Amino acid sequence: MLRVIQAYALFATGVKIVLTNVTNGARQTVLSTQQTSRIDDNICTIFGSKFLSSLQKFSAHVHSTTATAATVITDDDHNDRNNNGGQDEVPLSPPPVAAPSRQRIGEVTGFISKIGLGIGRSDNDRQFIFCNSRPVDLPRVVKALNEVWRKYEMKQKPAFIVDIRINRSVVDVNLAPNKREVLIESEEDLIADIKQAVDAIYALSRNTLQVHEPTESRKLTSFANFASFSSFSSSSSSAVVDRTPSSRVMSQYATEEKPTRPVETPGEEEGT
């Protein structure tokens, strides 16, 4: 039940949703959202700012590939057959060959886990799929996102919040009373577009190493510290050299013999 409320609260922008649990007369707030117009704020309110920082935005265009080829009998063909009395076979006009065309039918937007140590989750409890801002069950789309994730991270599972905004004419939502089971006409093309977009995002972060300080800056800092230390050492050495002559003079003065004065005793003075 909580997961269902969380799903609706994620995309309920401009609406405040409060879920409380009453036990023995004590009321406890389980979920509460703010009346905001941003999905980012709803994610932060429901799951916390730390979870939001582990996600990254992504988007992809949804296309539908259609290819139709039919045998067309023109009016000239009918006239030729009628003129010959229908006895001789007149070759029909060559059928037009329609090349496969990709037509844009929607867009996919949302958030997905970043690649990195400790980013993934041990459970798939935060994997949400929406179709036109309504929570739905699309197991093939969920499977496709997990397959792309496992190409880069094998240990944990991704978290994602994906909204498929697609033309309503290619979606059938009347499969179940709860409207969670849907049938998309071009689901294969949809899955291919989503996998391509997510794979492109993760491929950029495969060989990326985050550092807190650029290497060149560290080199300059180390060089500056070394230069200041060398300057201090040289000045200290020169100061010691400058003081050396004075120290030598003082030690020489201390070792010189001073003239002694004879000490007269009182007895000698009286005998004299």
mmCIF file of C-alpha atoms in Angstrom:
data_model
loop_
_atom_site.group_PDB
_atom_site.id
_atom_site.type_symbol
_atom_site.label_atom_id
_atom_site.label_comp_id
_atom_site.label_asym_id
_atom_site.label_seq_id
_atom_site.Cartn_x
_atom_site.Cartn_y
_atom_site.Cartn_z
ATOM 1 C CA MET A 1 0.000 0.000 0.000
ATOM 2 C CA LEU A 2 2.798 2.418 0.870
ATOM 3 C CA ARG A 3 4.509 1.809 -2.465
ATOM 4 C CA VAL A 4 1.301 2.642 -4.349
ATOM 5 C CA ILE A 5 0.921 5.930 -2.469
ATOM 6 C CA GLN A 6 4.577 6.751 -3.059
ATOM 7 C CA ALA A 7 4.138 6.198 -6.792
ATOM 8 C CA TYR A 8 1.184 8.566 -7.014
ATOM 9 C CA ALA A 9 2.865 11.149 -4.775
ATOM 10 C CA LEU A 10 6.000 11.314 -6.932
ATOM 11 C CA PHE A 11 4.212 12.855 -9.928
ATOM 12 C CA ALA A 12 1.445 14.639 -8.044
ATOM 13 C CA THR A 13 2.760 18.175 -8.628
ATOM 14 C CA GLY A 14 0.783 21.068 -7.250
ATOM 15 C CA VAL A 15 -0.969 18.767 -4.780
ATOM 16 C CA LYS A 16 -0.143 18.045 -1.145
ATOM 17 C CA ILE A 17 -0.503 14.397 -0.095
ATOM 18 C CA VAL A 18 -0.373 13.314 3.551
ATOM 19 C CA LEU A 19 -0.473 9.668 4.626
ATOM 20 C CA THR A 20 -0.919 8.949 8.333
ATOM 21 C CA ASN A 21 -1.099 5.795 10.399
ATOM 22 C CA VAL A 22 -3.304 5.736 13.496
ATOM 23 C CA THR A 23 -2.448 3.137 16.147
ATOM 24 C CA ASN A 24 -4.219 3.123 19.508
ATOM 25 C CA GLY A 25 -5.264 6.711 19.021
ATOM 26 C CA ALA A 26 -1.732 7.869 18.181
ATOM 27 C CA ARG A 27 -1.383 9.478 14.784
ATOM 28 C CA GLN A 28 1.921 9.050 12.939
ATOM 29 C CA THR A 29 2.752 10.711 9.628
ATOM 30 C CA VAL A 30 4.128 8.142 7.191
ATOM 31 C CA LEU A 31 4.361 10.272 4.056
ATOM 32 C CA SER A 32 3.908 13.943 3.391
ATOM 33 C CA THR A 33 4.623 16.033 0.313
ATOM 34 C CA GLN A 34 4.710 19.764 -0.272
ATOM 35 C CA GLN A 35 2.566 21.577 -2.771
ATOM 36 C CA THR A 36 5.360 21.983 -5.291
ATOM 37 C CA SER A 37 5.553 22.033 -9.064
ATOM 38 C CA ARG A 38 8.830 20.088 -9.338
ATOM 39 C CA ILE A 39 9.261 16.331 -9.260
ATOM 40 C CA ASP A 40 12.730 16.791 -7.773
ATOM 41 C CA ASP A 41 11.180 18.281 -4.650
ATOM 42 C CA ASN A 42 8.738 15.373 -4.344
ATOM 43 C CA ILE A 43 11.591 12.861 -4.581
ATOM 44 C CA CYS A 44 13.537 14.741 -1.925
ATOM 45 C CA THR A 45 10.515 14.966 0.371
ATOM 46 C CA ILE A 46 9.545 11.291 0.054
ATOM 47 C CA PHE A 47 12.947 9.560 -0.048
ATOM 48 C CA GLY A 48 15.373 12.200 1.217
ATOM 49 C CA SER A 49 18.038 14.443 -0.276
ATOM 50 C CA LYS A 50 20.703 11.708 -0.190
ATOM 51 C CA PHE A 51 18.632 9.510 -2.471
ATOM 52 C CA LEU A 52 18.026 12.409 -4.844
ATOM 53 C CA SER A 53 21.770 13.092 -5.073
ATOM 54 C CA SER A 54 22.339 9.479 -6.179
ATOM 55 C CA LEU A 55 20.112 9.969 -9.251
ATOM 56 C CA GLN A 56 20.740 11.608 -12.594
ATOM 57 C CA LYS A 57 18.274 12.907 -15.146
ATOM 58 C CA PHE A 58 17.859 11.387 -18.564
ATOM 59 C CA SER A 59 15.527 11.746 -21.518
ATOM 60 C CA ALA A 60 14.902 9.994 -24.819
ATOM 61 C CA HIS A 61 12.627 10.347 -27.810
ATOM 62 C CA VAL A 62 10.249 7.486 -28.545
ATOM 63 C CA HIS A 63 9.844 6.484 -32.183
ATOM 64 C CA SER A 64 7.610 4.045 -33.991
ATOM 65 C CA THR A 65 8.964 2.151 -36.975
ATOM 66 C CA THR A 66 6.308 1.477 -39.603
ATOM 67 C CA ALA A 67 6.767 -0.275 -42.939
ATOM 68 C CA THR A 68 3.855 -0.943 -45.287
ATOM 69 C CA ALA A 69 4.043 -2.483 -48.727
ATOM 70 C CA ALA A 70 0.912 -3.311 -50.667
ATOM 71 C CA THR A 71 0.064 -4.377 -54.221
ATOM 72 C CA VAL A 72 -1.829 -1.565 -55.857
ATOM 73 C CA ILE A 73 -3.905 -2.083 -59.005
ATOM 74 C CA THR A 74 -4.249 1.160 -60.890
ATOM 75 C CA ASP A 75 -7.009 2.247 -63.275
ATOM 76 C CA ASP A 76 -4.668 1.747 -66.260
ATOM 77 C CA ASP A 77 -4.283 -1.898 -65.344
ATOM 78 C CA HIS A 78 -8.047 -2.365 -65.289
ATOM 79 C CA ASN A 79 -8.407 -0.667 -68.694
ATOM 80 C CA ASP A 80 -5.721 -2.865 -70.255
ATOM 81 C CA ARG A 81 -7.414 -6.021 -69.000
ATOM 82 C CA ASN A 82 -10.810 -4.850 -70.263
ATOM 83 C CA ASN A 83 -9.453 -3.975 -73.705
ATOM 84 C CA ASN A 84 -8.002 -7.442 -74.096
ATOM 85 C CA GLY A 85 -11.218 -9.087 -73.058
ATOM 86 C CA GLY A 86 -9.578 -10.419 -69.958
ATOM 87 C CA GLN A 87 -7.933 -13.197 -72.000
ATOM 88 C CA ASP A 88 -4.341 -12.018 -72.013
ATOM 89 C CA GLU A 89 -2.672 -11.474 -68.728
ATOM 90 C CA VAL A 90 -1.436 -7.960 -68.345
ATOM 91 C CA PRO A 91 1.305 -7.538 -65.778
ATOM 92 C CA LEU A 92 0.284 -5.401 -62.899
ATOM 93 C CA SER A 93 2.156 -2.266 -62.000
ATOM 94 C CA PRO A 94 5.096 -3.011 -59.688
ATOM 95 C CA PRO A 95 4.046 -2.605 -56.079
ATOM 96 C CA PRO A 96 5.498 0.411 -54.342
ATOM 97 C CA VAL A 97 8.150 -0.437 -51.789
ATOM 98 C CA ALA A 98 7.773 1.590 -48.654
ATOM 99 C CA ALA A 99 11.013 2.063 -46.731
ATOM 100 C CA PRO A 100 10.784 1.745 -42.965
ATOM 101 C CA SER A 101 10.166 5.148 -41.420
ATOM 102 C CA ARG A 102 10.654 6.223 -37.826
ATOM 103 C CA GLN A 103 7.988 8.527 -36.543
ATOM 104 C CA ARG A 104 8.284 10.247 -33.202
ATOM 105 C CA ILE A 105 5.353 9.335 -30.990
ATOM 106 C CA GLY A 106 6.479 10.466 -27.556
ATOM 107 C CA GLU A 107 9.242 11.146 -25.067
ATOM 108 C CA VAL A 108 10.716 9.436 -22.021
ATOM 109 C CA THR A 109 11.953 11.510 -19.089
ATOM 110 C CA GLY A 110 12.982 10.618 -15.586
ATOM 111 C CA PHE A 111 15.745 9.793 -13.141
ATOM 112 C CA ILE A 112 18.033 6.783 -12.847
ATOM 113 C CA SER A 113 20.813 5.762 -10.471
ATOM 114 C CA LYS A 114 24.339 6.952 -11.115
ATOM 115 C CA ILE A 115 27.185 4.515 -11.636
ATOM 116 C CA GLY A 116 29.533 4.348 -8.682
ATOM 117 C CA LEU A 117 30.528 2.579 -5.504
ATOM 118 C CA GLY A 118 27.691 2.399 -3.003
ATOM 119 C CA ILE A 119 25.152 4.095 -5.300
ATOM 120 C CA GLY A 120 22.955 1.116 -6.176
ATOM 121 C CA ARG A 121 20.420 -0.555 -3.926
ATOM 122 C CA SER A 122 20.080 -4.086 -2.597
ATOM 123 C CA ASP A 123 16.391 -4.244 -3.557
ATOM 124 C CA ASN A 124 14.211 -3.047 -6.428
ATOM 125 C CA ASP A 125 11.763 -1.239 -4.166
ATOM 126 C CA ARG A 126 12.433 2.119 -5.820
ATOM 127 C CA GLN A 127 11.797 1.281 -9.453
ATOM 128 C CA PHE A 128 8.801 3.228 -10.748
ATOM 129 C CA ILE A 129 7.397 3.322 -14.284
ATOM 130 C CA PHE A 130 4.768 5.860 -15.361
ATOM 131 C CA CYS A 131 2.799 6.229 -18.562
ATOM 132 C CA ASN A 132 1.519 9.761 -19.091
ATOM 133 C CA SER A 133 2.167 10.476 -15.390
ATOM 134 C CA ARG A 134 0.138 7.445 -14.262
ATOM 135 C CA PRO A 135 1.906 4.565 -12.450
ATOM 136 C CA VAL A 136 1.808 1.405 -14.567
ATOM 137 C CA ASP A 137 3.347 -2.049 -14.713
ATOM 138 C CA LEU A 138 5.681 -2.549 -17.673
ATOM 139 C CA PRO A 139 7.871 -5.542 -16.771
ATOM 140 C CA ARG A 140 9.707 -5.537 -20.105
ATOM 141 C CA VAL A 141 10.788 -1.919 -19.653
ATOM 142 C CA VAL A 142 11.918 -2.666 -16.091
ATOM 143 C CA LYS A 143 13.893 -5.664 -17.336
ATOM 144 C CA ALA A 144 15.546 -3.580 -20.064
ATOM 145 C CA LEU A 145 16.703 -0.927 -17.586
ATOM 146 C CA ASN A 146 18.131 -3.572 -15.267
ATOM 147 C CA GLU A 147 19.969 -5.207 -18.167
ATOM 148 C CA VAL A 148 21.697 -1.956 -19.079
ATOM 149 C CA TRP A 149 22.617 -1.391 -15.428
ATOM 150 C CA ARG A 150 24.209 -4.836 -15.107
ATOM 151 C CA LYS A 151 26.588 -4.026 -17.944
ATOM 152 C CA TYR A 152 28.278 -1.504 -15.638
ATOM 153 C CA GLU A 153 27.354 -2.602 -12.099
ATOM 154 C CA MET A 154 26.911 -6.259 -11.206
ATOM 155 C CA LYS A 155 26.516 -6.168 -7.440
ATOM 156 C CA GLN A 156 23.504 -3.945 -6.798
ATOM 157 C CA LYS A 157 20.283 -2.838 -8.444
ATOM 158 C CA PRO A 158 19.332 0.526 -9.899
ATOM 159 C CA ALA A 159 16.655 2.901 -8.758
ATOM 160 C CA PHE A 160 14.716 4.752 -11.410
ATOM 161 C CA ILE A 161 11.655 6.930 -11.847
ATOM 162 C CA VAL A 162 10.660 6.927 -15.528
ATOM 163 C CA ASP A 163 7.717 8.665 -17.153
ATOM 164 C CA ILE A 164 6.727 7.602 -20.688
ATOM 165 C CA ARG A 165 4.804 10.427 -22.326
ATOM 166 C CA ILE A 166 3.362 8.838 -25.425
ATOM 167 C CA ASN A 167 0.510 9.432 -27.832
ATOM 168 C CA ARG A 168 -2.675 8.067 -26.279
ATOM 169 C CA SER A 169 -3.740 6.562 -29.579
ATOM 170 C CA VAL A 170 -0.992 3.914 -29.346
ATOM 171 C CA VAL A 171 -1.700 2.968 -25.706
ATOM 172 C CA ASP A 172 -4.449 0.701 -24.426
ATOM 173 C CA VAL A 173 -5.144 1.091 -20.713
ATOM 174 C CA ASN A 174 -8.394 -0.893 -20.582
ATOM 175 C CA LEU A 175 -6.807 -4.215 -19.703
ATOM 176 C CA ALA A 176 -7.424 -4.226 -15.961
ATOM 177 C CA PRO A 177 -9.731 -2.316 -13.619
ATOM 178 C CA ASN A 178 -6.817 -0.677 -11.808
ATOM 179 C CA LYS A 179 -5.426 0.676 -15.132
ATOM 180 C CA ARG A 180 -1.910 -0.467 -14.220
ATOM 181 C CA GLU A 181 -1.604 -2.971 -17.047
ATOM 182 C CA VAL A 182 -1.114 -1.201 -20.345
ATOM 183 C CA LEU A 183 -0.439 -2.288 -23.902
ATOM 184 C CA ILE A 184 1.821 -0.096 -26.028
ATOM 185 C CA GLU A 185 1.658 -0.572 -29.759
ATOM 186 C CA SER A 186 5.374 0.058 -30.428
ATOM 187 C CA GLU A 187 6.818 -1.396 -27.235
ATOM 188 C CA GLU A 188 9.859 -2.875 -29.004
ATOM 189 C CA ASP A 189 10.840 0.533 -30.373
ATOM 190 C CA LEU A 190 10.187 2.083 -26.972
ATOM 191 C CA ILE A 191 12.517 -0.366 -25.224
ATOM 192 C CA ALA A 192 15.229 0.112 -27.853
ATOM 193 C CA ASP A 193 15.138 3.908 -27.473
ATOM 194 C CA ILE A 194 15.272 3.725 -23.665
ATOM 195 C CA LYS A 195 18.184 1.275 -23.654
ATOM 196 C CA GLN A 196 20.131 3.385 -26.130
ATOM 197 C CA ALA A 197 19.667 6.580 -24.091
ATOM 198 C CA VAL A 198 20.619 5.002 -20.744
ATOM 199 C CA ASP A 199 23.558 3.136 -22.258
ATOM 200 C CA ALA A 200 24.912 6.403 -23.675
ATOM 201 C CA ILE A 201 24.760 8.013 -20.218
ATOM 202 C CA TYR A 202 26.516 5.144 -18.459
ATOM 203 C CA ALA A 203 29.169 4.809 -21.168
ATOM 204 C CA LEU A 204 30.396 8.331 -20.405
ATOM 205 C CA SER A 205 30.915 7.522 -16.726
ATOM 206 C CA ARG A 206 32.711 4.209 -17.282
ATOM 207 C CA ASN A 207 36.212 5.724 -17.453
ATOM 208 C CA THR A 208 35.511 8.812 -15.363
ATOM 209 C CA LEU A 209 37.357 9.292 -12.056
ATOM 210 C CA GLN A 210 36.130 11.989 -9.716
ATOM 211 C CA VAL A 211 38.804 13.898 -7.784
ATOM 212 C CA HIS A 212 38.369 16.651 -5.248
ATOM 213 C CA GLU A 213 41.280 18.728 -6.543
ATOM 214 C CA PRO A 214 42.786 18.901 -10.036
ATOM 215 C CA THR A 215 46.186 17.280 -10.441
ATOM 216 C CA GLU A 216 47.753 20.420 -11.878
ATOM 217 C CA SER A 217 46.593 22.418 -8.880
ATOM 218 C CA ARG A 218 48.159 19.882 -6.519
ATOM 219 C CA LYS A 219 51.440 20.111 -8.444
ATOM 220 C CA LEU A 220 51.489 23.894 -8.203
ATOM 221 C CA THR A 221 50.698 23.773 -4.496
ATOM 222 C CA SER A 222 53.469 21.237 -3.852
ATOM 223 C CA PHE A 223 55.949 23.308 -5.859
ATOM 224 C CA ALA A 224 55.027 26.464 -3.943
ATOM 225 C CA ASN A 225 55.467 24.684 -0.619
ATOM 226 C CA PHE A 226 58.823 23.302 -1.709
ATOM 227 C CA ALA A 227 59.995 26.723 -2.893
ATOM 228 C CA SER A 228 59.023 28.388 0.374
ATOM 229 C CA PHE A 229 60.727 25.624 2.372
ATOM 230 C CA SER A 230 63.905 25.968 0.302
ATOM 231 C CA SER A 231 63.869 29.717 0.785
ATOM 232 C CA PHE A 232 63.453 29.309 4.523
ATOM 233 C CA SER A 233 66.265 26.735 4.710
ATOM 234 C CA SER A 234 68.701 28.912 2.764
ATOM 235 C CA SER A 235 67.942 31.945 4.910
ATOM 236 C CA SER A 236 68.437 29.906 8.072
ATOM 237 C CA SER A 237 71.784 28.600 6.816
ATOM 238 C CA SER A 238 73.026 32.086 5.940
ATOM 239 C CA ALA A 239 72.019 33.302 9.363
ATOM 240 C CA VAL A 240 74.083 30.568 10.968
ATOM 241 C CA VAL A 241 77.084 31.429 8.788
ATOM 242 C CA ASP A 242 76.762 35.096 9.663
ATOM 243 C CA ARG A 243 76.752 34.330 13.348
ATOM 244 C CA THR A 244 79.728 31.990 13.151
ATOM 245 C CA PRO A 245 82.493 34.699 13.230
ATOM 246 C CA SER A 246 80.932 36.341 16.273
ATOM 247 C CA SER A 247 80.737 33.055 18.051
ATOM 248 C CA ARG A 248 84.377 32.338 17.217
ATOM 249 C CA VAL A 249 85.487 35.741 18.620
ATOM 250 C CA MET A 250 83.504 35.226 21.806
ATOM 251 C CA SER A 251 84.988 31.820 22.374
ATOM 252 C CA GLN A 252 88.509 33.177 21.725
ATOM 253 C CA TYR A 253 87.968 36.012 24.204
ATOM 254 C CA ALA A 254 86.773 33.570 26.793
ATOM 255 C CA THR A 255 89.944 31.446 26.519
ATOM 256 C CA GLU A 256 92.454 34.328 26.750
ATOM 257 C CA GLU A 257 94.428 34.509 30.018
ATOM 258 C CA LYS A 258 93.668 37.567 32.101
ATOM 259 C CA PRO A 259 96.541 39.241 34.134
ATOM 260 C CA THR A 260 96.557 38.045 37.747
ATOM 261 C CA ARG A 261 97.079 40.370 40.713
ATOM 262 C CA PRO A 262 99.049 39.071 43.746
ATOM 263 C CA VAL A 263 96.959 38.608 46.804
ATOM 264 C CA GLU A 264 98.421 40.113 49.965
ATOM 265 C CA THR A 265 97.708 38.399 53.222
ATOM 266 C CA PRO A 266 97.331 40.306 56.507
ATOM 267 C CA GLY A 267 100.304 38.549 58.135
ATOM 268 C CA GLU A 268 102.734 39.692 55.509
ATOM 269 C CA GLU A 269 101.695 43.320 55.932
ATOM 270 C CA GLU A 270 102.357 43.253 59.699
ATOM 271 C CA GLY A 271 105.812 41.643 59.316
ATOM 272 C CA THR A 272 106.845 44.288 56.934
#
